[in-house]
Amino acid sequence: MAKWAIAIHGGAGVDPNLPEQRQEEAKRLLSRCLQIGVDALKANKTAVDVVELVVRQLESDPMFNSGRGSALTAKGTVEMEASIMDGRKRRCGAVSGLTTVKNPVSLARLVMDRSPHSYLAFDGAEEFAREQGVEIVDNSYFITEENIGMLKLAKEANTILFDYRIPLPGADTCSASVGSLVPDTSLQMNGLPISIYSPETVGCVVVDSTGNCAAATSTGGLMNKKSGRIGDSPLIGSGTYACELCAISCTGEGEAIIRSTLARDVAAVMEYKGLNLQKAVDFVVKERLDEGQAGLIAVSRNGEVACKFNSNGMFRGCATEDGYMEVAIWE
Ligand code: ASP
């Protein structure tokens, strides 16, 4: 019997001034979701069932940037994306441009299990969701007051998301640089200025006790993204990957993750260079990721778990069969 292991993330790139209260809330959510995964593994659920289950939980809570609480497009709408991959058989499913599907990761699972395709997007994906009878909600269900405030601030600063503050073409790079934005204290949520929140993508990787690995990632994408923009999260090999050896879920600046084929490279380095999981993860983040800020979580079929990021913090947690359990945000 192999040893099971699980890792989850709630996104890379955290505001250094994120208030304690918010950090504690995020850690509580991560611990709760991790425990749901651990219980499912102890009950002998398969790796792919566990990653779907855990990501559904994260999507249903508005804390992170997936499902409810998704980052907004420049038009103020939500266009969600997700993917899932089952390692042993290398089966995969992905979706993009969802506007009404309550749990995008489960639609990605259905693309994998019940369609002849790997990836469905926009109207076709929504049509498929209705054919499959998944839970549908109004687009407004996903939109939080907090994210409306963040979009306003991102627009004012002429940046795509708010935590990395990527200047849009023509932006004044000074006003768009890290730390230079003064929070607008008139926009508040639970007594805290909205600008200090950083909405983040979620993911889960699992190796079950049969040694099978699986990965899932779900996101609303980048705050203030162009409508129609597709990031790394639904792209198999970039944001998500699983094979016989390992499973990986990435987070961070999608365009940089896509250029680096980050998730697949971890598996390739293990396979072709013979590195163990942590060394492969360290190598890929150091050597393959260019200026972009990103992070990833990974497990291997040997029950190893690894995590690495070059961003300022990453919401994450992991647990192994040996009883190790950790939830953390900073280095
Ligand atoms: N990688 C996601 C994207 O670019 C964002 C994130 O991970 O926070 O869509």
Short mmCIF file of C-alpha atoms and ligand atoms in Angstrom, two decimals:
data_model
loop_
_atom_site.label_atom_id
_atom_site.label_comp_id
_atom_site.label_asym_id
_atom_site.label_seq_id
_atom_site.Cartn_x
_atom_site.Cartn_y
_atom_site.Cartn_z
CA MET A 1 0.00 0.00 0.00
CA ALA A 2 1.23 3.48 -0.83
CA LYS A 3 0.96 6.30 1.69
CA TRP A 4 -1.61 9.00 1.00
CA ALA A 5 -0.80 12.72 1.03
CA ILE A 6 -2.73 15.87 0.22
CA ALA A 7 -1.88 19.54 -0.37
CA ILE A 8 -4.19 22.48 -1.00
CA HIS A 9 -3.66 26.11 -1.92
CA GLY A 10 -5.69 29.29 -1.79
CA GLY A 11 -3.40 31.21 -4.12
CA ALA A 12 0.05 32.75 -4.39
CA GLY A 13 0.81 36.43 -3.77
CA VAL A 14 -0.48 37.80 -0.48
CA ASP A 15 -0.67 41.44 0.57
CA PRO A 16 2.09 41.91 3.20
CA ASN A 17 -0.36 44.04 5.20
CA LEU A 18 -3.12 41.47 5.21
CA PRO A 19 -4.71 41.87 8.67
CA GLU A 20 -4.28 39.11 11.25
CA GLN A 21 -8.04 38.59 11.35
CA ARG A 22 -8.17 37.87 7.64
CA GLN A 23 -5.13 35.59 7.84
CA GLU A 24 -6.76 33.59 10.63
CA GLU A 25 -10.02 33.26 8.66
CA ALA A 26 -8.09 32.01 5.63
CA LYS A 27 -6.15 29.50 7.73
CA ARG A 28 -9.35 28.22 9.36
CA LEU A 29 -10.91 27.64 5.93
CA LEU A 30 -7.76 25.90 4.68
CA SER A 31 -7.69 23.65 7.78
CA ARG A 32 -11.35 22.77 7.42
CA CYS A 33 -10.95 21.87 3.72
CA LEU A 34 -7.75 19.93 4.41
CA GLN A 35 -9.53 17.92 7.08
CA ILE A 36 -12.37 17.12 4.66
CA GLY A 37 -9.73 15.77 2.27
CA VAL A 38 -7.98 13.77 5.00
CA ASP A 39 -11.27 12.22 6.15
CA ALA A 40 -12.12 11.27 2.56
CA LEU A 41 -8.69 9.68 2.09
CA LYS A 42 -9.08 7.74 5.33
CA ALA A 43 -12.42 6.53 3.98
CA ASN A 44 -10.55 5.23 0.90
CA LYS A 45 -11.97 7.72 -1.59
CA THR A 46 -9.97 7.90 -4.82
CA ALA A 47 -7.51 10.74 -5.47
CA VAL A 48 -9.70 12.27 -8.17
CA ASP A 49 -12.80 12.17 -5.94
CA VAL A 50 -10.87 13.87 -3.14
CA VAL A 51 -9.48 16.73 -5.25
CA GLU A 52 -12.96 17.42 -6.62
CA LEU A 53 -14.53 17.30 -3.16
CA VAL A 54 -11.98 19.67 -1.61
CA VAL A 55 -12.02 22.18 -4.47
CA ARG A 56 -15.84 22.24 -4.35
CA GLN A 57 -15.61 23.27 -0.71
CA LEU A 58 -13.18 26.06 -1.55
CA GLU A 59 -15.36 27.22 -4.45
CA SER A 60 -18.41 27.43 -2.23
CA ASP A 61 -16.76 29.81 0.24
CA PRO A 62 -16.31 33.44 -0.89
CA MET A 63 -12.90 33.73 0.81
CA PHE A 64 -10.78 32.76 -2.18
CA ASN A 65 -10.95 33.53 -5.87
CA SER A 66 -12.98 30.61 -7.26
CA GLY A 67 -16.70 29.94 -7.57
CA ARG A 68 -18.36 32.35 -5.11
CA GLY A 69 -15.87 35.20 -4.60
CA SER A 70 -14.34 34.91 -8.09
CA ALA A 71 -12.31 37.85 -9.37
CA LEU A 72 -14.21 40.08 -11.78
CA THR A 73 -13.62 40.87 -15.41
CA ALA A 74 -13.17 44.50 -16.48
CA LYS A 75 -16.92 44.42 -17.26
CA GLY A 76 -17.69 43.51 -13.66
CA THR A 77 -18.85 39.99 -14.56
CA VAL A 78 -17.48 36.60 -13.51
CA GLU A 79 -15.91 34.15 -16.02
CA MET A 80 -14.69 31.12 -14.09
CA GLU A 81 -12.38 28.33 -15.14
CA ALA A 82 -11.25 25.01 -13.69
CA SER A 83 -9.52 21.77 -14.54
CA ILE A 84 -9.03 18.31 -13.12
CA MET A 85 -6.63 15.48 -14.00
CA ASP A 86 -6.50 11.84 -12.97
CA GLY A 87 -2.85 10.73 -12.97
CA ARG A 88 -2.75 7.02 -13.61
CA LYS A 89 -4.85 7.15 -16.76
CA ARG A 90 -3.91 10.73 -17.66
CA ARG A 91 -7.55 11.61 -18.12
CA CYS A 92 -8.43 15.26 -17.87
CA GLY A 93 -11.23 17.79 -18.12
CA ALA A 94 -11.25 21.58 -18.23
CA VAL A 95 -13.71 24.44 -18.50
CA SER A 96 -13.48 28.20 -19.09
CA GLY A 97 -15.78 31.18 -19.39
CA LEU A 98 -18.41 29.84 -16.97
CA THR A 99 -20.92 32.39 -15.77
CA THR A 100 -23.62 30.36 -14.01
CA VAL A 101 -22.14 27.00 -12.94
CA LYS A 102 -21.98 26.84 -9.14
CA ASN A 103 -19.04 24.43 -8.98
CA PRO A 104 -16.76 24.72 -12.03
CA VAL A 105 -14.49 21.87 -10.87
CA SER A 106 -17.39 19.43 -11.02
CA LEU A 107 -18.19 20.50 -14.58
CA ALA A 108 -14.51 19.90 -15.46
CA ARG A 109 -14.92 16.42 -13.94
CA LEU A 110 -17.99 15.81 -16.12
CA VAL A 111 -16.09 16.95 -19.22
CA MET A 112 -13.50 14.31 -18.31
CA ASP A 113 -15.99 11.55 -17.47
CA ARG A 114 -18.94 12.17 -19.75
CA SER A 115 -17.79 14.03 -22.85
CA PRO A 116 -15.54 12.93 -25.70
CA HIS A 117 -13.47 16.12 -25.14
CA SER A 118 -10.90 17.52 -22.73
CA TYR A 119 -11.85 21.18 -22.66
CA LEU A 120 -15.10 23.10 -23.13
CA ALA A 121 -15.44 26.87 -22.92
CA PHE A 122 -17.98 29.71 -22.81
CA ASP A 123 -21.44 29.01 -24.39
CA GLY A 124 -20.63 25.39 -25.22
CA ALA A 125 -19.49 24.71 -21.66
CA GLU A 126 -22.64 26.35 -20.26
CA GLU A 127 -24.79 24.26 -22.62
CA PHE A 128 -23.00 21.11 -21.50
CA ALA A 129 -23.61 22.09 -17.87
CA ARG A 130 -27.34 22.28 -18.52
CA GLU A 131 -27.35 18.95 -20.37
CA GLN A 132 -25.61 17.37 -17.39
CA GLY A 133 -28.02 18.93 -14.90
CA VAL A 134 -25.36 20.56 -12.68
CA GLU A 135 -26.41 23.25 -10.24
CA ILE A 136 -26.87 26.62 -11.98
CA VAL A 137 -27.06 29.98 -10.22
CA ASP A 138 -27.33 33.58 -11.35
CA ASN A 139 -24.00 35.30 -12.18
CA SER A 140 -24.69 37.67 -9.27
CA TYR A 141 -24.27 34.75 -6.79
CA PHE A 142 -20.51 34.78 -7.47
CA ILE A 143 -20.03 38.53 -7.15
CA THR A 144 -19.07 39.79 -3.69
CA GLU A 145 -19.22 43.38 -2.48
CA GLU A 146 -15.56 43.11 -1.63
CA ASN A 147 -14.64 42.18 -5.21
CA ILE A 148 -16.71 45.05 -6.61
CA GLY A 149 -14.58 47.33 -4.43
CA MET A 150 -11.36 45.68 -5.54
CA LEU A 151 -12.29 45.98 -9.19
CA LYS A 152 -12.90 49.69 -8.66
CA LEU A 153 -9.46 50.08 -7.11
CA ALA A 154 -7.79 47.98 -9.79
CA LYS A 155 -9.41 50.16 -12.45
CA GLU A 156 -8.36 53.34 -10.71
CA ALA A 157 -4.78 52.08 -10.57
CA ASN A 158 -5.03 50.80 -14.17
CA THR A 159 -3.79 47.37 -13.17
CA ILE A 160 -4.92 43.82 -13.83
CA LEU A 161 -5.20 42.06 -10.51
CA PHE A 162 -4.54 43.86 -7.34
CA ASP A 163 -2.05 41.75 -5.41
CA TYR A 164 0.67 41.61 -8.07
CA ARG A 165 -0.41 44.89 -9.63
CA ILE A 166 0.46 44.17 -13.23
CA PRO A 167 0.29 47.54 -14.99
CA LEU A 168 -1.93 47.64 -18.05
CA PRO A 169 -0.36 48.99 -21.23
CA GLY A 170 -0.10 52.77 -20.95
CA ALA A 171 -0.38 52.72 -17.16
CA ASP A 172 1.76 54.99 -15.05
CA THR A 173 4.11 52.28 -13.78
CA CYS A 174 4.92 54.29 -10.67
CA SER A 175 1.36 54.42 -9.48
CA ALA A 176 0.95 50.75 -10.38
CA SER A 177 3.96 49.43 -8.51
CA VAL A 178 3.77 47.25 -5.43
CA GLY A 179 2.91 49.05 -2.23
CA SER A 180 2.31 52.41 -3.81
CA LEU A 181 -1.45 52.18 -3.69
CA VAL A 182 -3.01 53.76 -0.69
CA PRO A 183 -6.02 51.74 0.44
CA ASP A 184 -9.29 53.58 -0.10
CA THR A 185 -10.62 53.40 3.46
CA SER A 186 -14.04 54.51 2.34
CA LEU A 187 -14.52 51.02 0.87
CA GLN A 188 -14.85 48.67 3.79
CA MET A 189 -15.80 45.09 4.49
CA ASN A 190 -16.16 43.87 8.06
CA GLY A 191 -14.45 47.07 9.19
CA LEU A 192 -11.35 46.52 7.02
CA PRO A 193 -10.36 48.46 3.92
CA ILE A 194 -11.21 46.41 0.85
CA SER A 195 -7.97 47.08 -0.96
CA ILE A 196 -6.00 44.93 1.45
CA TYR A 197 -7.77 41.74 0.47
CA SER A 198 -6.17 39.63 -2.21
CA PRO A 199 -8.47 37.17 -3.96
CA GLU A 200 -6.66 33.95 -4.83
CA THR A 201 -7.09 30.84 -6.95
CA VAL A 202 -7.59 27.45 -5.27
CA GLY A 203 -6.17 24.00 -5.94
CA CYS A 204 -5.74 20.54 -4.49
CA VAL A 205 -3.36 17.66 -5.21
CA VAL A 206 -3.69 14.17 -3.76
CA VAL A 207 -1.98 10.81 -3.83
CA ASP A 208 -4.28 8.10 -2.50
CA SER A 209 -3.35 4.85 -0.78
CA THR A 210 -3.22 3.02 -4.11
CA GLY A 211 -0.52 5.45 -5.27
CA ASN A 212 -2.75 7.22 -7.77
CA CYS A 213 -2.22 11.00 -8.09
CA ALA A 214 -4.77 13.66 -9.08
CA ALA A 215 -4.87 17.46 -9.31
CA ALA A 216 -7.57 20.12 -9.60
CA THR A 217 -7.45 23.92 -9.89
CA SER A 218 -10.27 26.46 -9.96
CA THR A 219 -10.29 30.24 -10.38
CA GLY A 220 -12.07 33.38 -11.39
CA GLY A 221 -8.79 34.46 -13.05
CA LEU A 222 -7.22 37.86 -12.60
CA MET A 223 -9.12 40.84 -11.22
CA ASN A 224 -9.90 43.34 -14.02
CA LYS A 225 -8.99 40.77 -16.71
CA LYS A 226 -10.33 41.23 -20.22
CA SER A 227 -13.54 39.35 -20.88
CA GLY A 228 -12.49 36.18 -22.76
CA ARG A 229 -9.07 35.93 -21.13
CA ILE A 230 -8.02 32.36 -20.33
CA GLY A 231 -5.33 31.82 -17.71
CA ASP A 232 -3.19 28.86 -16.72
CA SER A 233 -5.65 27.22 -14.31
CA PRO A 234 -7.71 25.30 -16.91
CA LEU A 235 -4.68 24.55 -19.11
CA ILE A 236 -3.45 21.00 -18.62
CA GLY A 237 0.33 21.09 -18.33
CA SER A 238 0.41 24.74 -17.24
CA GLY A 239 -1.78 25.23 -14.16
CA THR A 240 -2.71 21.60 -13.56
CA TYR A 241 -1.07 18.27 -14.29
CA ALA A 242 -1.14 14.70 -12.99
CA CYS A 243 0.51 11.52 -14.22
CA GLU A 244 1.75 8.20 -12.77
CA LEU A 245 4.55 10.03 -10.93
CA CYS A 246 3.01 13.12 -9.39
CA ALA A 247 0.25 15.77 -9.38
CA ILE A 248 0.67 19.55 -9.46
CA SER A 249 -1.58 22.61 -9.09
CA CYS A 250 -0.19 26.09 -9.77
CA THR A 251 -1.25 29.60 -8.85
CA GLY A 252 -0.02 33.10 -9.57
CA GLU A 253 0.47 35.13 -12.70
CA GLY A 254 -1.19 32.94 -15.30
CA GLU A 255 0.63 34.33 -18.33
CA ALA A 256 4.01 33.47 -16.73
CA ILE A 257 2.81 29.99 -15.73
CA ILE A 258 1.62 29.33 -19.28
CA ARG A 259 4.99 30.42 -20.75
CA SER A 260 6.76 28.08 -18.32
CA THR A 261 4.41 25.05 -18.68
CA LEU A 262 5.05 24.94 -14.95
CA ALA A 263 2.97 21.93 -13.87
CA ARG A 264 4.12 19.59 -16.64
CA ASP A 265 7.73 20.62 -16.16
CA VAL A 266 7.72 19.30 -12.58
CA ALA A 267 6.69 15.87 -13.87
CA ALA A 268 9.16 16.08 -16.78
CA VAL A 269 12.07 16.95 -14.50
CA MET A 270 11.20 14.03 -12.21
CA GLU A 271 10.96 11.71 -15.18
CA TYR A 272 13.92 12.86 -17.26
CA LYS A 273 16.31 14.14 -14.59
CA GLY A 274 15.35 11.58 -11.95
CA LEU A 275 14.90 14.26 -9.25
CA ASN A 276 12.69 13.67 -6.22
CA LEU A 277 9.54 15.78 -5.87
CA GLN A 278 10.91 18.66 -3.75
CA LYS A 279 14.05 18.97 -5.91
CA ALA A 280 11.96 18.95 -9.09
CA VAL A 281 9.65 21.63 -7.69
CA ASP A 282 12.61 23.80 -6.54
CA PHE A 283 14.31 23.41 -9.92
CA VAL A 284 11.23 24.34 -11.92
CA VAL A 285 10.34 27.43 -9.88
CA LYS A 286 13.96 28.64 -10.00
CA GLU A 287 14.88 27.75 -13.58
CA ARG A 288 11.66 27.80 -15.55
CA LEU A 289 9.61 30.61 -14.11
CA ASP A 290 10.71 33.92 -15.58
CA GLU A 291 9.88 37.28 -13.94
CA GLY A 292 6.36 36.09 -13.14
CA GLN A 293 5.29 35.53 -9.57
CA ALA A 294 3.78 32.13 -8.94
CA GLY A 295 3.71 29.08 -6.74
CA LEU A 296 2.67 25.47 -6.79
CA ILE A 297 1.77 22.48 -4.65
CA ALA A 298 2.67 18.91 -5.57
CA VAL A 299 2.49 15.30 -4.37
CA SER A 300 4.27 12.21 -5.66
CA ARG A 301 3.17 8.60 -5.86
CA ASN A 302 5.62 7.87 -3.01
CA GLY A 303 3.55 10.00 -0.64
CA GLU A 304 5.90 13.03 -0.78
CA VAL A 305 4.38 16.49 -0.63
CA ALA A 306 6.08 19.71 -1.79
CA CYS A 307 5.29 23.37 -2.17
CA LYS A 308 7.25 26.30 -3.58
CA PHE A 309 6.56 29.92 -4.50
CA ASN A 310 8.52 33.00 -5.54
CA SER A 311 5.61 35.30 -4.67
CA ASN A 312 5.05 37.14 -1.45
CA GLY A 313 3.41 34.30 0.49
CA MET A 314 1.00 31.62 -0.60
CA PHE A 315 -2.11 30.34 1.20
CA ARG A 316 -1.50 26.61 1.56
CA GLY A 317 -1.82 23.48 3.63
CA CYS A 318 -0.76 19.86 3.51
CA ALA A 319 -1.20 16.59 5.37
CA THR A 320 0.33 13.14 5.10
CA GLU A 321 -0.59 9.68 6.32
CA ASP A 322 2.28 9.85 8.83
CA GLY A 323 0.31 12.48 10.76
CA TYR A 324 2.04 15.62 9.46
CA MET A 325 -0.33 18.55 8.97
CA GLU A 326 0.46 22.19 8.28
CA VAL A 327 -1.39 25.33 7.19
CA ALA A 328 0.67 28.40 6.35
CA ILE A 329 0.71 31.69 4.44
CA TRP A 330 4.27 33.03 4.59
CA GLU A 331 7.67 31.51 3.80
N1 ASP B 1 -3.26 31.76 -12.02
C1 ASP B 1 -4.49 32.47 -11.97
C2 ASP B 1 -4.71 33.16 -13.31
O1 ASP B 1 -3.78 33.72 -13.84
C3 ASP B 1 -4.55 33.51 -10.88
C4 ASP B 1 -4.11 33.04 -9.50
O2 ASP B 1 -3.55 31.98 -9.36
O3 ASP B 1 -4.35 33.78 -8.51
O4 ASP B 1 -5.80 33.15 -13.78
#
